[in-house]
Amino acid sequence: MENNPNYGPAAQTPEQRAYVLAQMQKAHPSLYKKATAYVAQLYRRYVAGELSWEDVCRLRESSARP
């Protein structure tokens, strides 16, 4: 399998990205419990490989602005 530069070496497969996301949620539970439906959708798209984590952060931050 060729490494995709959009993801780190430990996040190349959907299973790995789901694990990375679960670890982030575990480390910052209050931040992730407040996730809107839109942000939860971004996380699902990250796990599916449709978005890089940088894309998720950019879109999440832009949705939080008034």
mmCIF file with all atom_site columns, N, CA and C in Angstrom:
data_model
loop_
_atom_site.group_PDB
_atom_site.id
_atom_site.type_symbol
_atom_site.label_atom_id
_atom_site.label_alt_id
_atom_site.label_comp_id
_atom_site.label_asym_id
_atom_site.label_entity_id
_atom_site.label_seq_id
_atom_site.pdbx_PDB_ins_code
_atom_site.Cartn_x
_atom_site.Cartn_y
_atom_site.Cartn_z
_atom_site.occupancy
_atom_site.B_iso_or_equiv
_atom_site.pdbx_formal_charge
_atom_site.auth_seq_id
_atom_site.auth_comp_id
_atom_site.auth_asym_id
_atom_site.auth_atom_id
_atom_site.pdbx_PDB_model_num
ATOM 1   N N  . MET A 1 1  ? 0.850   -1.183 0.000  1.00 0.00 ? 1  MET A N  1
ATOM 2   C CA . MET A 1 1  ? 0.000   0.000  0.000  1.00 0.00 ? 1  MET A CA 1
ATOM 3   C C  . MET A 1 1  ? 0.889   1.238  0.000  1.00 0.00 ? 1  MET A C  1
ATOM 4   N N  . GLU A 1 2  ? 0.606   2.159  -0.882 1.00 0.00 ? 2  GLU A N  1
ATOM 5   C CA . GLU A 1 2  ? 1.357   3.395  -0.976 1.00 0.00 ? 2  GLU A CA 1
ATOM 6   C C  . GLU A 1 2  ? 0.838   4.388  0.062  1.00 0.00 ? 2  GLU A C  1
ATOM 7   N N  . ASN A 1 3  ? 1.769   5.055  0.740  1.00 0.00 ? 3  ASN A N  1
ATOM 8   C CA . ASN A 1 3  ? 1.368   6.035  1.738  1.00 0.00 ? 3  ASN A CA 1
ATOM 9   C C  . ASN A 1 3  ? 0.752   7.259  1.086  1.00 0.00 ? 3  ASN A C  1
ATOM 10  N N  . ASN A 1 4  ? -0.360  7.700  1.643  1.00 0.00 ? 4  ASN A N  1
ATOM 11  C CA . ASN A 1 4  ? -1.033  8.911  1.187  1.00 0.00 ? 4  ASN A CA 1
ATOM 12  C C  . ASN A 1 4  ? -0.491  10.065 2.010  1.00 0.00 ? 4  ASN A C  1
ATOM 13  N N  . PRO A 1 5  ? 0.109   11.081 1.381  1.00 0.00 ? 5  PRO A N  1
ATOM 14  C CA . PRO A 1 5  ? 0.696   12.183 2.135  1.00 0.00 ? 5  PRO A CA 1
ATOM 15  C C  . PRO A 1 5  ? -0.332  13.042 2.889  1.00 0.00 ? 5  PRO A C  1
ATOM 16  N N  . ASN A 1 6  ? -1.625  12.865 2.599  1.00 0.00 ? 6  ASN A N  1
ATOM 17  C CA . ASN A 1 6  ? -2.651  13.622 3.324  1.00 0.00 ? 6  ASN A CA 1
ATOM 18  C C  . ASN A 1 6  ? -2.830  13.127 4.750  1.00 0.00 ? 6  ASN A C  1
ATOM 19  N N  . TYR A 1 7  ? -2.283  11.950 5.057  1.00 0.00 ? 7  TYR A N  1
ATOM 20  C CA . TYR A 1 7  ? -2.454  11.341 6.373  1.00 0.00 ? 7  TYR A CA 1
ATOM 21  C C  . TYR A 1 7  ? -1.095  10.954 6.916  1.00 0.00 ? 7  TYR A C  1
ATOM 22  N N  . GLY A 1 8  ? -0.975  10.975 8.214  1.00 0.00 ? 8  GLY A N  1
ATOM 23  C CA . GLY A 1 8  ? 0.270   10.579 8.851  1.00 0.00 ? 8  GLY A CA 1
ATOM 24  C C  . GLY A 1 8  ? 0.528   9.091  8.691  1.00 0.00 ? 8  GLY A C  1
ATOM 25  N N  . PRO A 1 9  ? 1.723   8.651  9.049  1.00 0.00 ? 9  PRO A N  1
ATOM 26  C CA . PRO A 1 9  ? 2.078   7.242  8.871  1.00 0.00 ? 9  PRO A CA 1
ATOM 27  C C  . PRO A 1 9  ? 1.205   6.290  9.690  1.00 0.00 ? 9  PRO A C  1
ATOM 28  N N  . ALA A 1 10 ? 0.600   6.775  10.753 1.00 0.00 ? 10 ALA A N  1
ATOM 29  C CA . ALA A 1 10 ? -0.251  5.920  11.592 1.00 0.00 ? 10 ALA A CA 1
ATOM 30  C C  . ALA A 1 10 ? -1.729  6.103  11.279 1.00 0.00 ? 10 ALA A C  1
ATOM 31  N N  . ALA A 1 11 ? -2.050  6.759  10.166 1.00 0.00 ? 11 ALA A N  1
ATOM 32  C CA . ALA A 1 11 ? -3.454  7.025  9.830  1.00 0.00 ? 11 ALA A CA 1
ATOM 33  C C  . ALA A 1 11 ? -3.720  6.809  8.343  1.00 0.00 ? 11 ALA A C  1
ATOM 34  N N  . GLN A 1 12 ? -3.188  5.744  7.800  1.00 0.00 ? 12 GLN A N  1
ATOM 35  C CA . GLN A 1 12 ? -3.322  5.485  6.373  1.00 0.00 ? 12 GLN A CA 1
ATOM 36  C C  . GLN A 1 12 ? -4.620  4.771  6.007  1.00 0.00 ? 12 GLN A C  1
ATOM 37  N N  . THR A 1 13 ? -5.184  4.009  6.920  1.00 0.00 ? 13 THR A N  1
ATOM 38  C CA . THR A 1 13 ? -6.411  3.261  6.620  1.00 0.00 ? 13 THR A CA 1
ATOM 39  C C  . THR A 1 13 ? -7.580  3.840  7.420  1.00 0.00 ? 13 THR A C  1
ATOM 40  N N  . PRO A 1 14 ? -8.808  3.557  7.013  1.00 0.00 ? 14 PRO A N  1
ATOM 41  C CA . PRO A 1 14 ? -9.954  4.035  7.802  1.00 0.00 ? 14 PRO A CA 1
ATOM 42  C C  . PRO A 1 14 ? -9.902  3.545  9.254  1.00 0.00 ? 14 PRO A C  1
ATOM 43  N N  . GLU A 1 15 ? -9.460  2.333  9.466  1.00 0.00 ? 15 GLU A N  1
ATOM 44  C CA . GLU A 1 15 ? -9.366  1.802  10.824 1.00 0.00 ? 15 GLU A CA 1
ATOM 45  C C  . GLU A 1 15 ? -8.357  2.585  11.649 1.00 0.00 ? 15 GLU A C  1
ATOM 46  N N  . GLN A 1 16 ? -7.228  2.920  11.040 1.00 0.00 ? 16 GLN A N  1
ATOM 47  C CA . GLN A 1 16 ? -6.212  3.692  11.743 1.00 0.00 ? 16 GLN A CA 1
ATOM 48  C C  . GLN A 1 16 ? -6.710  5.107  12.040 1.00 0.00 ? 16 GLN A C  1
ATOM 49  N N  . ARG A 1 17 ? -7.406  5.720  11.074 1.00 0.00 ? 17 ARG A N  1
ATOM 50  C CA . ARG A 1 17 ? -7.929  7.075  11.301 1.00 0.00 ? 17 ARG A CA 1
ATOM 51  C C  . ARG A 1 17 ? -8.996  7.060  12.388 1.00 0.00 ? 17 ARG A C  1
ATOM 52  N N  . ALA A 1 18 ? -9.822  6.022  12.427 1.00 0.00 ? 18 ALA A N  1
ATOM 53  C CA . ALA A 1 18 ? -10.834 5.912  13.479 1.00 0.00 ? 18 ALA A CA 1
ATOM 54  C C  . ALA A 1 18 ? -10.160 5.783  14.842 1.00 0.00 ? 18 ALA A C  1
ATOM 55  N N  . TYR A 1 19 ? -9.077  5.026  14.910 1.00 0.00 ? 19 TYR A N  1
ATOM 56  C CA . TYR A 1 19 ? -8.345  4.872  16.164 1.00 0.00 ? 19 TYR A CA 1
ATOM 57  C C  . TYR A 1 19 ? -7.734  6.209  16.595 1.00 0.00 ? 19 TYR A C  1
ATOM 58  N N  . VAL A 1 20 ? -7.114  6.922  15.660 1.00 0.00 ? 20 VAL A N  1
ATOM 59  C CA . VAL A 1 20 ? -6.522  8.228  15.964 1.00 0.00 ? 20 VAL A CA 1
ATOM 60  C C  . VAL A 1 20 ? -7.604  9.179  16.483 1.00 0.00 ? 20 VAL A C  1
ATOM 61  N N  . LEU A 1 21 ? -8.740  9.226  15.817 1.00 0.00 ? 21 LEU A N  1
ATOM 62  C CA . LEU A 1 21 ? -9.840  10.090 16.239 1.00 0.00 ? 21 LEU A CA 1
ATOM 63  C C  . LEU A 1 21 ? -10.338 9.685  17.626 1.00 0.00 ? 21 LEU A C  1
ATOM 64  N N  . ALA A 1 22 ? -10.470 8.395  17.877 1.00 0.00 ? 22 ALA A N  1
ATOM 65  C CA . ALA A 1 22 ? -10.923 7.916  19.191 1.00 0.00 ? 22 ALA A CA 1
ATOM 66  C C  . ALA A 1 22 ? -9.939  8.331  20.281 1.00 0.00 ? 22 ALA A C  1
ATOM 67  N N  . GLN A 1 23 ? -8.647  8.283  19.991 1.00 0.00 ? 23 GLN A N  1
ATOM 68  C CA . GLN A 1 23 ? -7.648  8.686  20.977 1.00 0.00 ? 23 GLN A CA 1
ATOM 69  C C  . GLN A 1 23 ? -7.723  10.189 21.255 1.00 0.00 ? 23 GLN A C  1
ATOM 70  N N  . MET A 1 24 ? -7.966  10.981 20.219 1.00 0.00 ? 24 MET A N  1
ATOM 71  C CA . MET A 1 24 ? -8.117  12.427 20.418 1.00 0.00 ? 24 MET A CA 1
ATOM 72  C C  . MET A 1 24 ? -9.369  12.720 21.239 1.00 0.00 ? 24 MET A C  1
ATOM 73  N N  . GLN A 1 25 ? -10.452 11.996 20.966 1.00 0.00 ? 25 GLN A N  1
ATOM 74  C CA . GLN A 1 25 ? -11.688 12.188 21.715 1.00 0.00 ? 25 GLN A CA 1
ATOM 75  C C  . GLN A 1 25 ? -11.497 11.788 23.171 1.00 0.00 ? 25 GLN A C  1
ATOM 76  N N  . LYS A 1 26 ? -10.726 10.762 23.408 1.00 0.00 ? 26 LYS A N  1
ATOM 77  C CA . LYS A 1 26 ? -10.449 10.299 24.759 1.00 0.00 ? 26 LYS A CA 1
ATOM 78  C C  . LYS A 1 26 ? -9.608  11.330 25.526 1.00 0.00 ? 26 LYS A C  1
ATOM 79  N N  . ALA A 1 27 ? -8.663  11.946 24.835 1.00 0.00 ? 27 ALA A N  1
ATOM 80  C CA . ALA A 1 27 ? -7.783  12.930 25.463 1.00 0.00 ? 27 ALA A CA 1
ATOM 81  C C  . ALA A 1 27 ? -8.491  14.255 25.745 1.00 0.00 ? 27 ALA A C  1
ATOM 82  N N  . HIS A 1 28 ? -9.508  14.586 24.956 1.00 0.00 ? 28 HIS A N  1
ATOM 83  C CA . HIS A 1 28 ? -10.225 15.868 25.086 1.00 0.00 ? 28 HIS A CA 1
ATOM 84  C C  . HIS A 1 28 ? -11.732 15.634 25.022 1.00 0.00 ? 28 HIS A C  1
ATOM 85  N N  . PRO A 1 29 ? -12.299 14.898 25.969 1.00 0.00 ? 29 PRO A N  1
ATOM 86  C CA . PRO A 1 29 ? -13.715 14.527 25.878 1.00 0.00 ? 29 PRO A CA 1
ATOM 87  C C  . PRO A 1 29 ? -14.678 15.708 25.841 1.00 0.00 ? 29 PRO A C  1
ATOM 88  N N  . SER A 1 30 ? -14.409 16.756 26.580 1.00 0.00 ? 30 SER A N  1
ATOM 89  C CA . SER A 1 30 ? -15.360 17.874 26.598 1.00 0.00 ? 30 SER A CA 1
ATOM 90  C C  . SER A 1 30 ? -15.418 18.570 25.244 1.00 0.00 ? 30 SER A C  1
ATOM 91  N N  . LEU A 1 31 ? -14.310 18.647 24.561 1.00 0.00 ? 31 LEU A N  1
ATOM 92  C CA . LEU A 1 31 ? -14.272 19.269 23.236 1.00 0.00 ? 31 LEU A CA 1
ATOM 93  C C  . LEU A 1 31 ? -15.094 18.468 22.234 1.00 0.00 ? 31 LEU A C  1
ATOM 94  N N  . TYR A 1 32 ? -14.973 17.160 22.268 1.00 0.00 ? 32 TYR A N  1
ATOM 95  C CA . TYR A 1 32 ? -15.654 16.324 21.291 1.00 0.00 ? 32 TYR A CA 1
ATOM 96  C C  . TYR A 1 32 ? -17.110 16.066 21.636 1.00 0.00 ? 32 TYR A C  1
ATOM 97  N N  . LYS A 1 33 ? -17.478 16.159 22.916 1.00 0.00 ? 33 LYS A N  1
ATOM 98  C CA . LYS A 1 33 ? -18.884 15.977 23.294 1.00 0.00 ? 33 LYS A CA 1
ATOM 99  C C  . LYS A 1 33 ? -19.745 17.120 22.765 1.00 0.00 ? 33 LYS A C  1
ATOM 100 N N  . LYS A 1 34 ? -19.137 18.290 22.571 1.00 0.00 ? 34 LYS A N  1
ATOM 101 C CA . LYS A 1 34 ? -19.878 19.450 22.094 1.00 0.00 ? 34 LYS A CA 1
ATOM 102 C C  . LYS A 1 34 ? -19.923 19.542 20.570 1.00 0.00 ? 34 LYS A C  1
ATOM 103 N N  . ALA A 1 35 ? -19.452 18.521 19.887 1.00 0.00 ? 35 ALA A N  1
ATOM 104 C CA . ALA A 1 35 ? -19.402 18.553 18.426 1.00 0.00 ? 35 ALA A CA 1
ATOM 105 C C  . ALA A 1 35 ? -20.811 18.645 17.839 1.00 0.00 ? 35 ALA A C  1
ATOM 106 N N  . THR A 1 36 ? -20.977 19.559 16.909 1.00 0.00 ? 36 THR A N  1
ATOM 107 C CA . THR A 1 36 ? -22.255 19.698 16.217 1.00 0.00 ? 36 THR A CA 1
ATOM 108 C C  . THR A 1 36 ? -22.408 18.564 15.210 1.00 0.00 ? 36 THR A C  1
ATOM 109 N N  . ALA A 1 37 ? -23.570 18.444 14.640 1.00 0.00 ? 37 ALA A N  1
ATOM 110 C CA . ALA A 1 37 ? -23.803 17.422 13.614 1.00 0.00 ? 37 ALA A CA 1
ATOM 111 C C  . ALA A 1 37 ? -22.867 17.642 12.422 1.00 0.00 ? 37 ALA A C  1
ATOM 112 N N  . TYR A 1 38 ? -22.630 18.898 12.087 1.00 0.00 ? 38 TYR A N  1
ATOM 113 C CA . TYR A 1 38 ? -21.737 19.216 10.971 1.00 0.00 ? 38 TYR A CA 1
ATOM 114 C C  . TYR A 1 38 ? -20.313 18.733 11.268 1.00 0.00 ? 38 TYR A C  1
ATOM 115 N N  . VAL A 1 39 ? -19.828 19.012 12.465 1.00 0.00 ? 39 VAL A N  1
ATOM 116 C CA . VAL A 1 39 ? -18.479 18.611 12.841 1.00 0.00 ? 39 VAL A CA 1
ATOM 117 C C  . VAL A 1 39 ? -18.382 17.085 12.919 1.00 0.00 ? 39 VAL A C  1
ATOM 118 N N  . ALA A 1 40 ? -19.399 16.426 13.434 1.00 0.00 ? 40 ALA A N  1
ATOM 119 C CA . ALA A 1 40 ? -19.404 14.964 13.468 1.00 0.00 ? 40 ALA A CA 1
ATOM 120 C C  . ALA A 1 40 ? -19.320 14.407 12.047 1.00 0.00 ? 40 ALA A C  1
ATOM 121 N N  . GLN A 1 41 ? -19.978 15.071 11.114 1.00 0.00 ? 41 GLN A N  1
ATOM 122 C CA . GLN A 1 41 ? -19.910 14.659 9.710  1.00 0.00 ? 41 GLN A CA 1
ATOM 123 C C  . GLN A 1 41 ? -18.487 14.829 9.173  1.00 0.00 ? 41 GLN A C  1
ATOM 124 N N  . LEU A 1 42 ? -17.816 15.906 9.562  1.00 0.00 ? 42 LEU A N  1
ATOM 125 C CA . LEU A 1 42 ? -16.422 16.101 9.147  1.00 0.00 ? 42 LEU A CA 1
ATOM 126 C C  . LEU A 1 42 ? -15.542 14.970 9.667  1.00 0.00 ? 42 LEU A C  1
ATOM 127 N N  . TYR A 1 43 ? -15.760 14.563 10.911 1.00 0.00 ? 43 TYR A N  1
ATOM 128 C CA . TYR A 1 43 ? -14.988 13.465 11.484 1.00 0.00 ? 43 TYR A CA 1
ATOM 129 C C  . TYR A 1 43 ? -15.231 12.165 10.715 1.00 0.00 ? 43 TYR A C  1
ATOM 130 N N  . ARG A 1 44 ? -16.484 11.912 10.359 1.00 0.00 ? 44 ARG A N  1
ATOM 131 C CA . ARG A 1 44 ? -16.788 10.707 9.575  1.00 0.00 ? 44 ARG A CA 1
ATOM 132 C C  . ARG A 1 44 ? -16.104 10.752 8.215  1.00 0.00 ? 44 ARG A C  1
ATOM 133 N N  . ARG A 1 45 ? -16.070 11.930 7.606  1.00 0.00 ? 45 ARG A N  1
ATOM 134 C CA . ARG A 1 45 ? -15.418 12.076 6.304  1.00 0.00 ? 45 ARG A CA 1
ATOM 135 C C  . ARG A 1 45 ? -13.904 11.902 6.421  1.00 0.00 ? 45 ARG A C  1
ATOM 136 N N  . TYR A 1 46 ? -13.331 12.323 7.548  1.00 0.00 ? 46 TYR A N  1
ATOM 137 C CA . TYR A 1 46 ? -11.907 12.097 7.802  1.00 0.00 ? 46 TYR A CA 1
ATOM 138 C C  . TYR A 1 46 ? -11.629 10.593 7.882  1.00 0.00 ? 46 TYR A C  1
ATOM 139 N N  . VAL A 1 47 ? -12.419 9.886  8.669  1.00 0.00 ? 47 VAL A N  1
ATOM 140 C CA . VAL A 1 47 ? -12.229 8.445  8.825  1.00 0.00 ? 47 VAL A CA 1
ATOM 141 C C  . VAL A 1 47 ? -12.377 7.744  7.478  1.00 0.00 ? 47 VAL A C  1
ATOM 142 N N  . ALA A 1 48 ? -13.325 8.192  6.664  1.00 0.00 ? 48 ALA A N  1
ATOM 143 C CA . ALA A 1 48 ? -13.549 7.585  5.355  1.00 0.00 ? 48 ALA A CA 1
ATOM 144 C C  . ALA A 1 48 ? -12.451 7.919  4.344  1.00 0.00 ? 48 ALA A C  1
ATOM 145 N N  . GLY A 1 49 ? -11.604 8.887  4.672  1.00 0.00 ? 49 GLY A N  1
ATOM 146 C CA . GLY A 1 49 ? -10.526 9.261  3.764  1.00 0.00 ? 49 GLY A CA 1
ATOM 147 C C  . GLY A 1 49 ? -10.894 10.334 2.776  1.00 0.00 ? 49 GLY A C  1
ATOM 148 N N  . GLU A 1 50 ? -12.024 10.984 2.987  1.00 0.00 ? 50 GLU A N  1
ATOM 149 C CA . GLU A 1 50 ? -12.458 12.051 2.076  1.00 0.00 ? 50 GLU A CA 1
ATOM 150 C C  . GLU A 1 50 ? -11.788 13.382 2.399  1.00 0.00 ? 50 GLU A C  1
ATOM 151 N N  . LEU A 1 51 ? -11.398 13.572 3.673  1.00 0.00 ? 51 LEU A N  1
ATOM 152 C CA . LEU A 1 51 ? -10.774 14.813 4.123  1.00 0.00 ? 51 LEU A CA 1
ATOM 153 C C  . LEU A 1 51 ? -9.510  14.493 4.903  1.00 0.00 ? 51 LEU A C  1
ATOM 154 N N  . SER A 1 52 ? -8.510  15.351 4.772  1.00 0.00 ? 52 SER A N  1
ATOM 155 C CA . SER A 1 52 ? -7.336  15.230 5.633  1.00 0.00 ? 52 SER A CA 1
ATOM 156 C C  . SER A 1 52 ? -7.684  15.877 6.981  1.00 0.00 ? 52 SER A C  1
ATOM 157 N N  . TRP A 1 53 ? -6.852  15.648 7.997  1.00 0.00 ? 53 TRP A N  1
ATOM 158 C CA . TRP A 1 53 ? -7.113  16.266 9.292  1.00 0.00 ? 53 TRP A CA 1
ATOM 159 C C  . TRP A 1 53 ? -7.009  17.791 9.176  1.00 0.00 ? 53 TRP A C  1
ATOM 160 N N  . GLU A 1 54 ? -6.108  18.275 8.334  1.00 0.00 ? 54 GLU A N  1
ATOM 161 C CA . GLU A 1 54 ? -5.985  19.717 8.111  1.00 0.00 ? 54 GLU A CA 1
ATOM 162 C C  . GLU A 1 54 ? -7.287  20.282 7.530  1.00 0.00 ? 54 GLU A C  1
ATOM 163 N N  . ASP A 1 55 ? -7.900  19.543 6.598  1.00 0.00 ? 55 ASP A N  1
ATOM 164 C CA . ASP A 1 55 ? -9.188  19.966 6.032  1.00 0.00 ? 55 ASP A CA 1
ATOM 165 C C  . ASP A 1 55 ? -10.256 20.036 7.118  1.00 0.00 ? 55 ASP A C  1
ATOM 166 N N  . VAL A 1 56 ? -10.293 18.998 7.963  1.00 0.00 ? 56 VAL A N  1
ATOM 167 C CA . VAL A 1 56 ? -11.280 18.955 9.042  1.00 0.00 ? 56 VAL A CA 1
ATOM 168 C C  . VAL A 1 56 ? -11.109 20.171 9.946  1.00 0.00 ? 56 VAL A C  1
ATOM 169 N N  . CYS A 1 57 ? -9.879  20.456 10.345 1.00 0.00 ? 57 CYS A N  1
ATOM 170 C CA . CYS A 1 57 ? -9.628  21.591 11.243 1.00 0.00 ? 57 CYS A CA 1
ATOM 171 C C  . CYS A 1 57 ? -10.032 22.911 10.602 1.00 0.00 ? 57 CYS A C  1
ATOM 172 N N  . ARG A 1 58 ? -9.668  23.080 9.334  1.00 0.00 ? 58 ARG A N  1
ATOM 173 C CA . ARG A 1 58 ? -9.999  24.323 8.629  1.00 0.00 ? 58 ARG A CA 1
ATOM 174 C C  . ARG A 1 58 ? -11.514 24.499 8.530  1.00 0.00 ? 58 ARG A C  1
ATOM 175 N N  . LEU A 1 59 ? -12.218 23.450 8.131  1.00 0.00 ? 59 LEU A N  1
ATOM 176 C CA . LEU A 1 59 ? -13.673 23.534 7.980  1.00 0.00 ? 59 LEU A CA 1
ATOM 177 C C  . LEU A 1 59 ? -14.372 23.683 9.331  1.00 0.00 ? 59 LEU A C  1
ATOM 178 N N  . ARG A 1 60 ? -13.852 23.006 10.338 1.00 0.00 ? 60 ARG A N  1
ATOM 179 C CA . ARG A 1 60 ? -14.430 23.107 11.682 1.00 0.00 ? 60 ARG A CA 1
ATOM 180 C C  . ARG A 1 60 ? -14.285 24.526 12.220 1.00 0.00 ? 60 ARG A C  1
ATOM 181 N N  . GLU A 1 61 ? -13.116 25.109 12.030 1.00 0.00 ? 61 GLU A N  1
ATOM 182 C CA . GLU A 1 61 ? -12.876 26.469 12.521 1.00 0.00 ? 61 GLU A CA 1
ATOM 183 C C  . GLU A 1 61 ? -13.705 27.492 11.751 1.00 0.00 ? 61 GLU A C  1
ATOM 184 N N  . SER A 1 62 ? -13.830 27.300 10.446 1.00 0.00 ? 62 SER A N  1
ATOM 185 C CA . SER A 1 62 ? -14.610 28.265 9.660  1.00 0.00 ? 62 SER A CA 1
ATOM 186 C C  . SER A 1 62 ? -16.090 28.179 9.993  1.00 0.00 ? 62 SER A C  1
ATOM 187 N N  . SER A 1 63 ? -16.563 27.011 10.413 1.00 0.00 ? 63 SER A N  1
ATOM 188 C CA . SER A 1 63 ? -17.986 26.880 10.778 1.00 0.00 ? 63 SER A CA 1
ATOM 189 C C  . SER A 1 63 ? -18.276 27.494 12.136 1.00 0.00 ? 63 SER A C  1
ATOM 190 N N  . ALA A 1 64 ? -17.250 27.688 12.954 1.00 0.00 ? 64 ALA A N  1
ATOM 191 C CA . ALA A 1 64 ? -17.446 28.246 14.305 1.00 0.00 ? 64 ALA A CA 1
ATOM 192 C C  . ALA A 1 64 ? -17.485 29.763 14.285 1.00 0.00 ? 64 ALA A C  1
ATOM 193 N N  . ARG A 1 65 ? -17.086 30.360 13.195 1.00 0.00 ? 65 ARG A N  1
ATOM 194 C CA . ARG A 1 65 ? -17.058 31.830 13.120 1.00 0.00 ? 65 ARG A CA 1
ATOM 195 C C  . ARG A 1 65 ? -18.458 32.364 12.839 1.00 0.00 ? 65 ARG A C  1
ATOM 196 N N  . PRO A 1 66 ? -18.786 33.515 13.438 1.00 0.00 ? 66 PRO A N  1
ATOM 197 C CA . PRO A 1 66 ? -20.115 34.102 13.203 1.00 0.00 ? 66 PRO A CA 1
ATOM 198 C C  . PRO A 1 66 ? -20.290 34.631 11.808 1.00 0.00 ? 66 PRO A C  1
#
